[in-house]
Short mmCIF file of C-alpha atoms in Angstrom, two decimals:
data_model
loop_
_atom_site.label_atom_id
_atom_site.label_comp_id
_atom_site.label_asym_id
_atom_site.label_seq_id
_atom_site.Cartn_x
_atom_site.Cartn_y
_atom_site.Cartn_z
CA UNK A 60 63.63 140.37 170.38
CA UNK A 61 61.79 137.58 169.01
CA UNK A 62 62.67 138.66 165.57
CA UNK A 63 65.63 139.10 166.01
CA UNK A 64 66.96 135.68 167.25
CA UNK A 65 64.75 134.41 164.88
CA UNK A 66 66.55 136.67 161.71
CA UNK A 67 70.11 135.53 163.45
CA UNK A 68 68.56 131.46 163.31
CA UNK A 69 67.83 132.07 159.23
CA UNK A 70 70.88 133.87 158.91
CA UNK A 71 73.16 130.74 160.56
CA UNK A 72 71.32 128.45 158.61
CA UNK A 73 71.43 130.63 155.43
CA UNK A 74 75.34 130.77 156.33
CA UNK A 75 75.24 127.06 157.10
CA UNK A 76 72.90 126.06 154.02
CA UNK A 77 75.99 128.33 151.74
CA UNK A 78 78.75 126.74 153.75
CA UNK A 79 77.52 122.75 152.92
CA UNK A 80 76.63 124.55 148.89
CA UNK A 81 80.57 125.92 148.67
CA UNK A 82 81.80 122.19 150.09
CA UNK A 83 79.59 120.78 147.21
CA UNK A 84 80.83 122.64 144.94
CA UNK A 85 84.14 122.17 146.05
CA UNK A 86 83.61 118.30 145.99
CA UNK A 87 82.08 118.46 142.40
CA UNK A 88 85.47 120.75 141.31
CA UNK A 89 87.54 118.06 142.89
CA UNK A 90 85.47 115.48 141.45
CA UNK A 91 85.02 116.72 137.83
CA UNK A 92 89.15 117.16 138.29
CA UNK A 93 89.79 113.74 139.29
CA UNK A 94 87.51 112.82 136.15
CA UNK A 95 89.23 114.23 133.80
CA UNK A 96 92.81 113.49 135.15
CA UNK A 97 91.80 109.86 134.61
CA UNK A 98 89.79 110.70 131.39
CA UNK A 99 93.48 112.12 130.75
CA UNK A 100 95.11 108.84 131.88
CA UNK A 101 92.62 106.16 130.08
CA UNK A 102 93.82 108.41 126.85
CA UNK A 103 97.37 108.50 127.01
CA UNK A 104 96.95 104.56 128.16
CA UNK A 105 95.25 104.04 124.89
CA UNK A 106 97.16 105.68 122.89
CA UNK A 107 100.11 103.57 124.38
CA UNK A 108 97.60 100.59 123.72
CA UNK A 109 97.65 101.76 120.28
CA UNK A 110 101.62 102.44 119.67
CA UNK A 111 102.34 99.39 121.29
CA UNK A 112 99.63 97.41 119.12
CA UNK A 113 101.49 98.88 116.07
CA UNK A 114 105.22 98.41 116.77
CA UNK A 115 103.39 94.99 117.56
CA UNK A 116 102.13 94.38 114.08
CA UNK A 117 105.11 96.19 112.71
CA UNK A 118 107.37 93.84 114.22
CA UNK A 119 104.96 90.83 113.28
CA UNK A 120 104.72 91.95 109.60
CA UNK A 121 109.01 92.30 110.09
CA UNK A 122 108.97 88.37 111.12
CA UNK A 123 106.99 87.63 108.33
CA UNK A 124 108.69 89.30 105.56
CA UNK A 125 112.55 87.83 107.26
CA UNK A 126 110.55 83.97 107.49
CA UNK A 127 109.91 84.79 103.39
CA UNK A 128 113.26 85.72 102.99
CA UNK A 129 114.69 82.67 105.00
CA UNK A 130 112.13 80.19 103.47
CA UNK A 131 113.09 82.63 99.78
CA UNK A 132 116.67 82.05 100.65
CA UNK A 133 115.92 78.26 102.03
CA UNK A 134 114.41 77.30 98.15
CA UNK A 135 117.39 78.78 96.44
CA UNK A 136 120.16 77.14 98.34
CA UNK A 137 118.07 73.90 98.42
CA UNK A 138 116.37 73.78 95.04
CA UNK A 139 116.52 77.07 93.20
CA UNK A 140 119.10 78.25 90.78
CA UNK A 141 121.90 78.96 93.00
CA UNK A 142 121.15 75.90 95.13
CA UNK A 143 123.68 74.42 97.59
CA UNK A 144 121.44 70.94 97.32
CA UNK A 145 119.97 70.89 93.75
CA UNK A 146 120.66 73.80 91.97
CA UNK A 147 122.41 74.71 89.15
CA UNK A 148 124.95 76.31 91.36
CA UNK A 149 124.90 73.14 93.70
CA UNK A 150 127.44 72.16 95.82
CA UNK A 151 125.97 68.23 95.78
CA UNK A 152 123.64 67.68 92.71
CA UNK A 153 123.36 70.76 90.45
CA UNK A 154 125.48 71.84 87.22
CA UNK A 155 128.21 72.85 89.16
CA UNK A 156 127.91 70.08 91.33
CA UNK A 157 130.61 68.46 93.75
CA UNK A 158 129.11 65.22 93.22
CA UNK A 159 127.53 64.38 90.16
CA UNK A 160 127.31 66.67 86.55
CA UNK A 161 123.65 66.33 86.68
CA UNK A 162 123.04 63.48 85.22
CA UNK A 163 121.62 61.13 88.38
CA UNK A 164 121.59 57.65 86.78
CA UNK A 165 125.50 58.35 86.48
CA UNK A 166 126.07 58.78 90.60
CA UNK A 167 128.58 56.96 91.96
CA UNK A 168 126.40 55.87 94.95
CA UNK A 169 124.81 54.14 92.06
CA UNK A 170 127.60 52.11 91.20
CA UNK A 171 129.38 51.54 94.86
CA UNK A 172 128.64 50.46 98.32
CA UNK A 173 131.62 51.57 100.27
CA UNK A 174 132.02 54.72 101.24
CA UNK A 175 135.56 55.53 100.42
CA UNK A 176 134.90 54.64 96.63
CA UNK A 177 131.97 57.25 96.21
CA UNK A 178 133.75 60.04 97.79
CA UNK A 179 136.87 59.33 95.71
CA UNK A 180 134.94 59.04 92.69
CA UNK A 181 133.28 62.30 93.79
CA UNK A 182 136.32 63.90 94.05
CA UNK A 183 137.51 62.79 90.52
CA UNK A 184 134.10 64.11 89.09
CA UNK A 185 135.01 67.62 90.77
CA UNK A 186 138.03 67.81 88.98
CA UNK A 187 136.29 66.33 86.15
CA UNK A 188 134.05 68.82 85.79
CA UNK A 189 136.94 71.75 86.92
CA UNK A 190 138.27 70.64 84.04
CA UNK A 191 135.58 70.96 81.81
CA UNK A 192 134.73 74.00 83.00
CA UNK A 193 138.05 75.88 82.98
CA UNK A 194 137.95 74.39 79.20
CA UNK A 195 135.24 76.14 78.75
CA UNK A 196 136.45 79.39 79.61
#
């Protein structure tokens, strides 16, 4: 008799022991699971980290090519060959200028104080130089 409570009292904790060792394991499957779900997560959060960093920098390297453009387009109506300011295509000091033929000594503003006079001398330099230009053609 004595053996045999005392085989059913290693067999309990033998069952018991195995028991506790399945719920481990279990625990370390659920565990190891959770792991790499968020292994899974920190990925697909860098790789968002890393598309987003890129349209970032594509979208910087966009702003700087348009502010080249604008400051581009900024020279050329100011100053550059087809200038609205000072070019040769000007609408105020260039070649084909609406207020002086390019020479600057000759400007009216040189020659006038009131207002009224330059802009009327301005305009007769336009036609002025309409003139010369359609005789040109």
């Amino acid at each position: 008799m004595f053996t045999s409570t005392f085989f059913v009292i290693c067999y309990l904790l033998f069952v018991i022991c195995y028991l506790l060792f399945v719920i481990c394991y279990l625990l370390f499957v659920i565990c190891y699971l959770l792991f790499v779900i968020c292994y899974l997560l920190f990925v697909i959060c860098y790789l968002l980290f890393v598309i987003c960093y890129l349209l970032f920098v594509i979208c910087y390297l966009l702003f700087v090519i348009c502010y080249l453009l604008f400051v581009i387009c900024y020279l050329l109506l100011v100053t550059g060959n087809w200038s609205l300011v000072t070019g040769h295509w000007s609408l105020i000091t260039g070649n084909w200028s609406l207020i002086d033929v390019g020479f600057r000594k000759l400007h009216p503003t040189y020659f006038f104080k009131d207002r009224a006079e330059c802009e009327s001398v301005d305009i007769l330099l336009f036609d002025l130089k309409l003139l010369l230009v359609l005789n040109d053609l």
